[in-house]
Coordinates of N, CA and C and ligand atoms in Angstrom, one line a residue:
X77 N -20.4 9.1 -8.3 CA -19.1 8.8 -7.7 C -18.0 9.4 -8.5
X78 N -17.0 9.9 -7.5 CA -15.9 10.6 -8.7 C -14.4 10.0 -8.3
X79 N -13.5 9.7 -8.4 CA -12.4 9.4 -7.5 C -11.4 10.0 -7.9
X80 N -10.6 9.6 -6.9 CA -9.3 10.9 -7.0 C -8.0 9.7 -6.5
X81 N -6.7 10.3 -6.4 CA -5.9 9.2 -6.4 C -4.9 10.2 -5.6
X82 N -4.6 9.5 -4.3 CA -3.3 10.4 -3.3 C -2.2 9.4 -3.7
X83 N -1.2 10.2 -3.4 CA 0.2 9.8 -4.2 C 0.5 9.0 -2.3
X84 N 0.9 7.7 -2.7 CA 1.5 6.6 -1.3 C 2.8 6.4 -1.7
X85 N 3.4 5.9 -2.9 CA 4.4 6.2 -2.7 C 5.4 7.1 -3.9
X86 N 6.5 7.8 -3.5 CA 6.5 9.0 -4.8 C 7.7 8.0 -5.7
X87 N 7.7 8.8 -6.8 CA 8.9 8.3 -8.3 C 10.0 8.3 -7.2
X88 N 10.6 9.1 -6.8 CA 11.7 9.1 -6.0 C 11.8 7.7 -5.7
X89 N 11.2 7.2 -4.2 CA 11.1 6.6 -3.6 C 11.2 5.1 -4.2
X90 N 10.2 4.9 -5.0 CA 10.2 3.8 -6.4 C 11.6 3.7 -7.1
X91 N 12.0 4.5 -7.4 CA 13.7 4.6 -7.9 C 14.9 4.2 -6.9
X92 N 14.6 4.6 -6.4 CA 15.3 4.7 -5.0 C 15.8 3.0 -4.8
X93 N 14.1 2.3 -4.4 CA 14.2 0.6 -3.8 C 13.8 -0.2 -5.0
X94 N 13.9 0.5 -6.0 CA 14.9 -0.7 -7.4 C 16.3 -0.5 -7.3
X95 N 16.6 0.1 -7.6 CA 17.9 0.5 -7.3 C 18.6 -0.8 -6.2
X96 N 18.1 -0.2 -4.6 CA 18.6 -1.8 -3.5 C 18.3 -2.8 -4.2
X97 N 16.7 -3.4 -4.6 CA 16.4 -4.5 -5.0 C 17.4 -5.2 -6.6
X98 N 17.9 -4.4 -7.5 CA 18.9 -4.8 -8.3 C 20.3 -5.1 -7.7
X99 N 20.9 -4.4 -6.9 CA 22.1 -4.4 -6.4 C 21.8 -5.9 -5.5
X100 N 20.5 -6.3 -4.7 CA 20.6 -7.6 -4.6 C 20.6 -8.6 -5.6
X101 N 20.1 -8.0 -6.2 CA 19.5 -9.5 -7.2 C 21.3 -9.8 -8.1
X102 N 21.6 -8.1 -8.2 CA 23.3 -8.5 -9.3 C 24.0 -9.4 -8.0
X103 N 24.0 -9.1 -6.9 CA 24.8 -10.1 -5.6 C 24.3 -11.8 -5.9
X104 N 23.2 -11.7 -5.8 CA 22.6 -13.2 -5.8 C 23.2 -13.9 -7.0
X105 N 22.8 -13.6 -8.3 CA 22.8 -14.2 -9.0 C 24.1 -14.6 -9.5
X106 N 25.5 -13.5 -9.4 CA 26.8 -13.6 -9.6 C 27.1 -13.9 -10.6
X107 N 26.7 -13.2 -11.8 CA 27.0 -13.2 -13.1 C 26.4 -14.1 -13.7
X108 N 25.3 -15.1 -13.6 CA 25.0 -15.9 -14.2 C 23.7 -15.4 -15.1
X109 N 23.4 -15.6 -16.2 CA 22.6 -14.9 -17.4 C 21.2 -15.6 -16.6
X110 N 20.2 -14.9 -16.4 CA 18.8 -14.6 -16.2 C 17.4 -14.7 -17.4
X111 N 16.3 -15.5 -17.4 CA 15.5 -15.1 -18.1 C 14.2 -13.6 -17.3
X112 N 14.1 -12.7 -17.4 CA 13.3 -11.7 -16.8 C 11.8 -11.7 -17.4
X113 N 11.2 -12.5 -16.3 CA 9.6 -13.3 -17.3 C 8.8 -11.7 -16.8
X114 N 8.3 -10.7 -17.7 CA 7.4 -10.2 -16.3 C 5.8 -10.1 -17.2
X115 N 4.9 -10.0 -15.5 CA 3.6 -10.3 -16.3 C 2.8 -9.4 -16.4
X116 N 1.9 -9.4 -18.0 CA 1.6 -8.1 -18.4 C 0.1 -7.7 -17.5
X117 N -0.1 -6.5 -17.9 CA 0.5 -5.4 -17.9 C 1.3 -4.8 -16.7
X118 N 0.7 -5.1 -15.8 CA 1.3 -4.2 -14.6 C 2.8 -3.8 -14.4
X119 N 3.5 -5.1 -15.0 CA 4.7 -5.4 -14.7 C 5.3 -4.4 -15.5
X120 N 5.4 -3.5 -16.2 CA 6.1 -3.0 -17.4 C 7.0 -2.3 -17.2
X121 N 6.5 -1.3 -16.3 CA 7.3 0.0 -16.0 C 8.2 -0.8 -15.0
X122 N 8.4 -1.5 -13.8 CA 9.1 -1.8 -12.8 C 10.4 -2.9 -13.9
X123 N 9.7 -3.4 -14.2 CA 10.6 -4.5 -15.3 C 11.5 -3.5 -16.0
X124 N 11.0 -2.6 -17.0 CA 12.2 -2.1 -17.3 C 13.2 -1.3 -16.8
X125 N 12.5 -0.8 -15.8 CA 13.8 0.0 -14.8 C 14.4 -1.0 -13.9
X126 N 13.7 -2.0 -13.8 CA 14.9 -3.2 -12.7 C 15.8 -3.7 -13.8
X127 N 15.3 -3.7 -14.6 CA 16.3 -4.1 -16.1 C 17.6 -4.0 -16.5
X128 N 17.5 -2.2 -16.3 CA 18.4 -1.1 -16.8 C 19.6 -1.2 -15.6
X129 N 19.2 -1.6 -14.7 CA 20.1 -1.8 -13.3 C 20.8 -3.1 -13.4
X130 N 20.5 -4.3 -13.7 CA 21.2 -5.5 -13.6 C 22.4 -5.3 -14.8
X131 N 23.5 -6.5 -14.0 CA 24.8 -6.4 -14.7 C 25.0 -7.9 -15.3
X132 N 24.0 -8.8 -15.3 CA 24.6 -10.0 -15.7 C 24.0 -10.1 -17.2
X133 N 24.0 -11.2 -18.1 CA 23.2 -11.1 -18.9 C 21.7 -11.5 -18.8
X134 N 21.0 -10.7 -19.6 CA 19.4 -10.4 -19.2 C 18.5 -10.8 -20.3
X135 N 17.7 -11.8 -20.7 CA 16.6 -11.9 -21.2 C 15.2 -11.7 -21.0
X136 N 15.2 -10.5 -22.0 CA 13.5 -10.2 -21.5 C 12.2 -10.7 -22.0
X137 N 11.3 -11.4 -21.8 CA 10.0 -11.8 -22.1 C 9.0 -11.7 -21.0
X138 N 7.7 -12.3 -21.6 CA 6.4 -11.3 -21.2 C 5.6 -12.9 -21.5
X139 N 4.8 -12.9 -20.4 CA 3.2 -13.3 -20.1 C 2.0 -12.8 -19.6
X140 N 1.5 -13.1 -20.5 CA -0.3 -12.8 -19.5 C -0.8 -13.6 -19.6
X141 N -1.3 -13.7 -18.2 CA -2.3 -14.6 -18.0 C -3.5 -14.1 -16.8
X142 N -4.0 -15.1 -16.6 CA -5.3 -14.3 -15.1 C -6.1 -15.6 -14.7
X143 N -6.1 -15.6 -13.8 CA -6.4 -16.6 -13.1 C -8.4 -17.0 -13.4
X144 N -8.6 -18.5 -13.1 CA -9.8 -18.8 -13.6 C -10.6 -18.2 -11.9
X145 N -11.7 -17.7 -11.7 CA -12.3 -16.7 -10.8 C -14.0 -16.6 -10.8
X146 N -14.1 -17.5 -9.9 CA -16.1 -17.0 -10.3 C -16.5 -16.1 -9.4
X147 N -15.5 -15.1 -8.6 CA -15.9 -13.8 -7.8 C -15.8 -14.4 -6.2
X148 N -16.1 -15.8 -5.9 CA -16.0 -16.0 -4.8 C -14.8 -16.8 -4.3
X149 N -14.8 -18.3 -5.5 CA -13.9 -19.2 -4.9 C -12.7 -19.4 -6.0
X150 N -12.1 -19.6 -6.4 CA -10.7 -19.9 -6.9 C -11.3 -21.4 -8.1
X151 N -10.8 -21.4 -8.8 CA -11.5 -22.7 -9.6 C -10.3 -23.6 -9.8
X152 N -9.0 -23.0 -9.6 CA -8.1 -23.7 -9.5 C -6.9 -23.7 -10.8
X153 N -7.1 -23.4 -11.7 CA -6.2 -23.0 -12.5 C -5.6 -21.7 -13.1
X154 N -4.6 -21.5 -13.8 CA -5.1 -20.0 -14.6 C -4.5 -19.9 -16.5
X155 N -5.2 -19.1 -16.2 CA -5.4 -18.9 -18.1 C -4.3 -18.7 -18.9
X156 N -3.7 -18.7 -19.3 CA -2.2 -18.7 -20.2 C -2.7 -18.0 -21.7
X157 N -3.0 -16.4 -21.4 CA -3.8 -15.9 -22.6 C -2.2 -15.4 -23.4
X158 N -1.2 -15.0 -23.5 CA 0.1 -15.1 -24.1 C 1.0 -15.8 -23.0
X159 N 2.1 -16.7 -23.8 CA 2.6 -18.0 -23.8 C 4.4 -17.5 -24.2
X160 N 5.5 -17.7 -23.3 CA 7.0 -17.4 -23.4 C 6.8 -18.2 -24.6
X161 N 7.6 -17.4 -25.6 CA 8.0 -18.1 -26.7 C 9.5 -18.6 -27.1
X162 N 10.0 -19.1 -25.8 CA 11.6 -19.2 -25.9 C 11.4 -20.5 -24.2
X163 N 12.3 -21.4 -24.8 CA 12.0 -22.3 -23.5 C 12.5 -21.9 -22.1
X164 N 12.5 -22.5 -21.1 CA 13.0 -22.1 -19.6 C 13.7 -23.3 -19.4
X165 N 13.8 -24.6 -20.1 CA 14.1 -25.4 -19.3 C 16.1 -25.3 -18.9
X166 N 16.3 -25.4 -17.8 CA 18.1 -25.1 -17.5 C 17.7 -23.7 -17.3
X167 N 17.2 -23.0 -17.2 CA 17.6 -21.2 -17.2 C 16.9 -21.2 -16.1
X168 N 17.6 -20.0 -15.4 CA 16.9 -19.3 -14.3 C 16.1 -17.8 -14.5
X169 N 15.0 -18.1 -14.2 CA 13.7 -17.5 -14.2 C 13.2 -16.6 -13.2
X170 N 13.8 -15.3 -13.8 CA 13.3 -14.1 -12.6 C 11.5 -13.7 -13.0
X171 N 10.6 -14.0 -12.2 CA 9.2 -13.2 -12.5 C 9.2 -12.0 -11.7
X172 N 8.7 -11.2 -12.8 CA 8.9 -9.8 -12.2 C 7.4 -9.5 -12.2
X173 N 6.8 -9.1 -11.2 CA 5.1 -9.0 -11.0 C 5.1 -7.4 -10.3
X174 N 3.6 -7.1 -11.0 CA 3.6 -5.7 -10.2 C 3.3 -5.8 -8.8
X175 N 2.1 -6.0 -8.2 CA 1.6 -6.9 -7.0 C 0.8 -8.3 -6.3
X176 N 1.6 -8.5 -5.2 CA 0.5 -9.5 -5.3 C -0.5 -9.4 -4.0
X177 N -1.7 -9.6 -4.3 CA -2.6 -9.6 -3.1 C -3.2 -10.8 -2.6
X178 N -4.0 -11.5 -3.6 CA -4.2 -13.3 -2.6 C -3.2 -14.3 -3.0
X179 N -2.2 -13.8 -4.2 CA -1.4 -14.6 -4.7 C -2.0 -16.3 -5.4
X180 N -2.8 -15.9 -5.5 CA -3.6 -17.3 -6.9 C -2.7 -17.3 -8.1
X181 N -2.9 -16.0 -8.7 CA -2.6 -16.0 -10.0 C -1.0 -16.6 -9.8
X182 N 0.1 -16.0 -8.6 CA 1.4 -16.5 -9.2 C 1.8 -18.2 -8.7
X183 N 0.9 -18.2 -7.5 CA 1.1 -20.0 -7.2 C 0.8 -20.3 -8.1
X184 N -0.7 -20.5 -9.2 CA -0.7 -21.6 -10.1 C 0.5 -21.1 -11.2
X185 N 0.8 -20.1 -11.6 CA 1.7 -19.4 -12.5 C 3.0 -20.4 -12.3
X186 N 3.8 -20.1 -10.9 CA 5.0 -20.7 -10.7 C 4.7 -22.1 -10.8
X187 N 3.4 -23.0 -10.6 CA 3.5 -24.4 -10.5 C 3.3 -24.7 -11.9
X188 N 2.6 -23.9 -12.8 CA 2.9 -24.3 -14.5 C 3.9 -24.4 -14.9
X189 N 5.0 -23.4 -14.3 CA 6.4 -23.0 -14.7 C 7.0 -23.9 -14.6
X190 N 6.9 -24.5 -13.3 CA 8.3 -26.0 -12.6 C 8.3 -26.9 -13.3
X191 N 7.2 -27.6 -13.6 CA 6.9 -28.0 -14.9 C 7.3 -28.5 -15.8
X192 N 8.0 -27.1 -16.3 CA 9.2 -27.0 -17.7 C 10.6 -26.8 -17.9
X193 N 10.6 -27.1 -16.2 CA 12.2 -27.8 -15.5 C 13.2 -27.0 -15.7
X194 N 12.9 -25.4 -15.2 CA 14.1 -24.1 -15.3 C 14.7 -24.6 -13.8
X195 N 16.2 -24.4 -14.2 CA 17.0 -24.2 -13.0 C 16.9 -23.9 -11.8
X196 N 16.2 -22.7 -12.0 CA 15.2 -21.7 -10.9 C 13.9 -21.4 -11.0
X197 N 13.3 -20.8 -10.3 CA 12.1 -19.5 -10.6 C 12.4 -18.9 -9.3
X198 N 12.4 -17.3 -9.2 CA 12.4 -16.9 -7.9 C 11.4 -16.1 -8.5
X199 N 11.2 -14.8 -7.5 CA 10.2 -13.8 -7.8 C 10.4 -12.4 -7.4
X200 N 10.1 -11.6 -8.0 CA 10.5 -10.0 -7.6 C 8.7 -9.5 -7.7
X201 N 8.4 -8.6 -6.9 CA 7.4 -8.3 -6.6 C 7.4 -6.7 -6.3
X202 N 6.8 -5.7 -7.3 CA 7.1 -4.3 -6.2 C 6.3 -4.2 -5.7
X203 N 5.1 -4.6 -5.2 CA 4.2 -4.4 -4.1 C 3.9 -5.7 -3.4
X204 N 3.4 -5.4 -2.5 CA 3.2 -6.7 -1.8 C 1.9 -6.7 -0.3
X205 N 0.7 -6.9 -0.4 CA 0.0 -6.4 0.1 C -0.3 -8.1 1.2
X206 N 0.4 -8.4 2.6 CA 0.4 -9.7 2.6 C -0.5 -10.1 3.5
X207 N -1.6 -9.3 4.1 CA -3.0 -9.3 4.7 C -3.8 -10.3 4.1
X208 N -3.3 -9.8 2.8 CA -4.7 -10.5 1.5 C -4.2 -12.2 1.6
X209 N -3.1 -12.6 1.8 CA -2.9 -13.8 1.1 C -3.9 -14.8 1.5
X210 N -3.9 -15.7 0.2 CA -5.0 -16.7 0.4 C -3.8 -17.9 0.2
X211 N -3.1 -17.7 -0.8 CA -1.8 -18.2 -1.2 C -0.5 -18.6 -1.1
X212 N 0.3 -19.8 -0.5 CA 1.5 -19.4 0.3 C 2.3 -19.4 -1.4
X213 N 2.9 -17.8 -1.1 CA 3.5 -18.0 -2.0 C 4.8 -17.4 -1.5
X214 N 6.4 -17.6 -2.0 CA 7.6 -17.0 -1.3 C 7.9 -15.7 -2.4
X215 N 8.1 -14.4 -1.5 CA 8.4 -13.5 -2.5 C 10.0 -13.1 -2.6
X216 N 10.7 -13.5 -3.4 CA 12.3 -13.1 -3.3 C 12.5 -12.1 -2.9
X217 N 12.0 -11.2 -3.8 CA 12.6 -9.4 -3.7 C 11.0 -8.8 -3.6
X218 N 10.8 -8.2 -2.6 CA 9.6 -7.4 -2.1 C 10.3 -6.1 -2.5
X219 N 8.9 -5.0 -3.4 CA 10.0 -3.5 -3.2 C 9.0 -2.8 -1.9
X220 N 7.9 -3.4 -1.9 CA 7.2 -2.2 -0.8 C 5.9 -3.4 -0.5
X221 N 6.1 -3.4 0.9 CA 4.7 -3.9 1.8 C 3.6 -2.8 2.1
X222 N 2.6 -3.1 1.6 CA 1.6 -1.6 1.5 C 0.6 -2.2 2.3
X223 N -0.1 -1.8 2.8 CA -1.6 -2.0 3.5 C -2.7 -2.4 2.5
X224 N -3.8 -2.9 2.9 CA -5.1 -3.6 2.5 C -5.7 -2.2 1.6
X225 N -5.1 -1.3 0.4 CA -5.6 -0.5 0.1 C -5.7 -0.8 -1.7
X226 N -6.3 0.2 -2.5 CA -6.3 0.1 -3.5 C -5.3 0.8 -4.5
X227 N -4.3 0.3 -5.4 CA -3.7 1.2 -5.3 C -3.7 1.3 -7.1
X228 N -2.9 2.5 -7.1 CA -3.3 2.8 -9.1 C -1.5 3.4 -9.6
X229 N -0.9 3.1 -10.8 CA -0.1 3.6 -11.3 C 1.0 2.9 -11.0
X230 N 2.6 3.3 -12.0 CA 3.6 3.1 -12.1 C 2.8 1.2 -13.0
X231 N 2.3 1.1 -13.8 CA 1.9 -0.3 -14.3 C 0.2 -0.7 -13.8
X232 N 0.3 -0.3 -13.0 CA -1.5 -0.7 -12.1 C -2.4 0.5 -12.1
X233 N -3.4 -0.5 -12.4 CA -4.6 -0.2 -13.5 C -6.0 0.1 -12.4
X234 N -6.9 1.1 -12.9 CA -7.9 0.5 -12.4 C -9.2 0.8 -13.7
X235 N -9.7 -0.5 -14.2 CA -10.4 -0.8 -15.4 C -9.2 0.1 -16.5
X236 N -8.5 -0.1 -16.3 CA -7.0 -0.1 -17.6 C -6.7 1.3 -17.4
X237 N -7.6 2.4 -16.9 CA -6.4 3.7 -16.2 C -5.5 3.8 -15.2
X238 N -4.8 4.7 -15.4 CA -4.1 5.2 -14.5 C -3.0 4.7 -14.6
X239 N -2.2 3.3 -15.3 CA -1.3 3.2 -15.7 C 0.2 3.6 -16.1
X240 N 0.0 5.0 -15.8 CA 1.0 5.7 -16.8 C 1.1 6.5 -15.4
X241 N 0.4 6.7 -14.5 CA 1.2 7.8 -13.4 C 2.7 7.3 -13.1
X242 N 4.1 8.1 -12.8 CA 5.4 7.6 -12.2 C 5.3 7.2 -11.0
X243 N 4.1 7.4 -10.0 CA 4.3 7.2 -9.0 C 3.0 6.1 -8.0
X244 N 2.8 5.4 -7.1 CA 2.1 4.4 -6.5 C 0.9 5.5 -5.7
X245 N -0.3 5.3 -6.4 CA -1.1 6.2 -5.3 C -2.2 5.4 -4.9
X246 N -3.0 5.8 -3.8 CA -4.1 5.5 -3.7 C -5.7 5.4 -4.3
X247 N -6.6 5.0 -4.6 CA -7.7 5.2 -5.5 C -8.7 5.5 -4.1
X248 N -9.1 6.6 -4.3 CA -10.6 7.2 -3.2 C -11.9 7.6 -4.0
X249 N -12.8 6.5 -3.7 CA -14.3 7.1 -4.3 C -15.0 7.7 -3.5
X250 N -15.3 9.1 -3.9 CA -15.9 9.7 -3.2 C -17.7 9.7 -4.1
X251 N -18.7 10.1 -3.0 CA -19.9 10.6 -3.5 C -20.6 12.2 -4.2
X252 N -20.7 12.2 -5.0 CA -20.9 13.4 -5.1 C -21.6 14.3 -4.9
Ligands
IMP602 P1 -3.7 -12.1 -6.9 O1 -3.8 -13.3 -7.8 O2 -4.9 -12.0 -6.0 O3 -2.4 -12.0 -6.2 O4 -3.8 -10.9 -7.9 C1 -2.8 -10.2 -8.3 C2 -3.3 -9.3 -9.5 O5 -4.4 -8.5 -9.1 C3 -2.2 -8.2 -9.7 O6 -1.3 -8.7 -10.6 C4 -3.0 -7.1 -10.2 O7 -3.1 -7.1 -11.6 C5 -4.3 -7.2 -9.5 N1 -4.4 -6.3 -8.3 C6 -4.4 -6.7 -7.0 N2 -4.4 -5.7 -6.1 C7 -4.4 -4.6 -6.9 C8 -4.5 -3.1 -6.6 O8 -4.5 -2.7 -5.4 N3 -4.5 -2.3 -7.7 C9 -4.5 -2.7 -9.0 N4 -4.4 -4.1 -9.3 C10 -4.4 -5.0 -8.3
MG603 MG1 -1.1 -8.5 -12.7

């Protein structure tokens, strides 16, 4: 098997609808200071370029976690393998996610979060694949609705490559 990766969507394009998605988010929030939670890894690259765009005051921090998973059914919670080290409670809480596809991981995520009694929690998502959902989850800022595919780069991994492309492609296994 060898695979190859077509470009779906280009740096341009990705630049482009951060760019709209910040100029909403600076409208919504109207100057009020933000915590910008995003979750590792994926989230990295999109986080810091939606970052560089907002005008109000911005705090950045980082979680990983991954949801508990025995391949078939959902077990019902998820893993908190790094932990915010700065409270939420009274702050509003932007989660910045690379994609979501059955949305487990950010339901139980945002219901650990409420929790700890932030102001807010909304959510910024650059991908958003909503065929898959298993999960009602509300996404604030969608940057791209993609189809039931696999996708690699700009933060997203496949077994931890490909990460570093600028741009959203597809993953194709071919036979050899
Ligand atoms: P969910 O809990 O099913 O919504 O899973 C979301 C997580 O699965 C994302 O944060 C990604 O880490 C991973 N994931 C889902 N779809 C893809 C994909 O097409 N490419 C790479 N990672 C993906
Ligand atoms: Mg992820």
């Amino acid at each position: 098997m060898s695979e190859s990766v077509s470009v779906l969507i280009s740096e341009e394009d990705i630049q482009k609808r951060i760019g709209e998605i910040a100029a909403q988010i600076n409208s919504d929030y109207n100057g009020n200071s933000i915590i910008l939670l995003g979750i590792l890894k994926g989230s990295v690259f999109f986080m810091t370029d939606l970052a560089k765009r907002l005008n109000m005051p911005v705090e950045m921090c980082f979680m990983d976690v991954s949801s508990y998973y025995d391949g078939t059914e959902s077990v019902g919670d998820v893993k908190i393998n790094l932990d915010l080290d700065i409270s939420i409670k009274n702050r509003h809480v932007l989660i910045v996610e690379d994609i979501i596809d059955t949305g487990r991981t950010l339901h139980m995520l945002i219901d650990r979060l409420s929790s700890r009694k932030p102001s807010s929690i909304r959510l910024a998502a650059l991908l958003n694949k909503p065929i898959r959902r298993d999960f009602e989850i509300d996404v604030d800022y969608t940057g791209f609705e993609i189809p039931n595919k696999f996708v690699v780069g700009y933060g997203l991994d496949y077994s931890q490559r490909y990460r570093n492309l600028p741009y959203i492609g597809s993953l194709k296994f071919t036979e050899d």
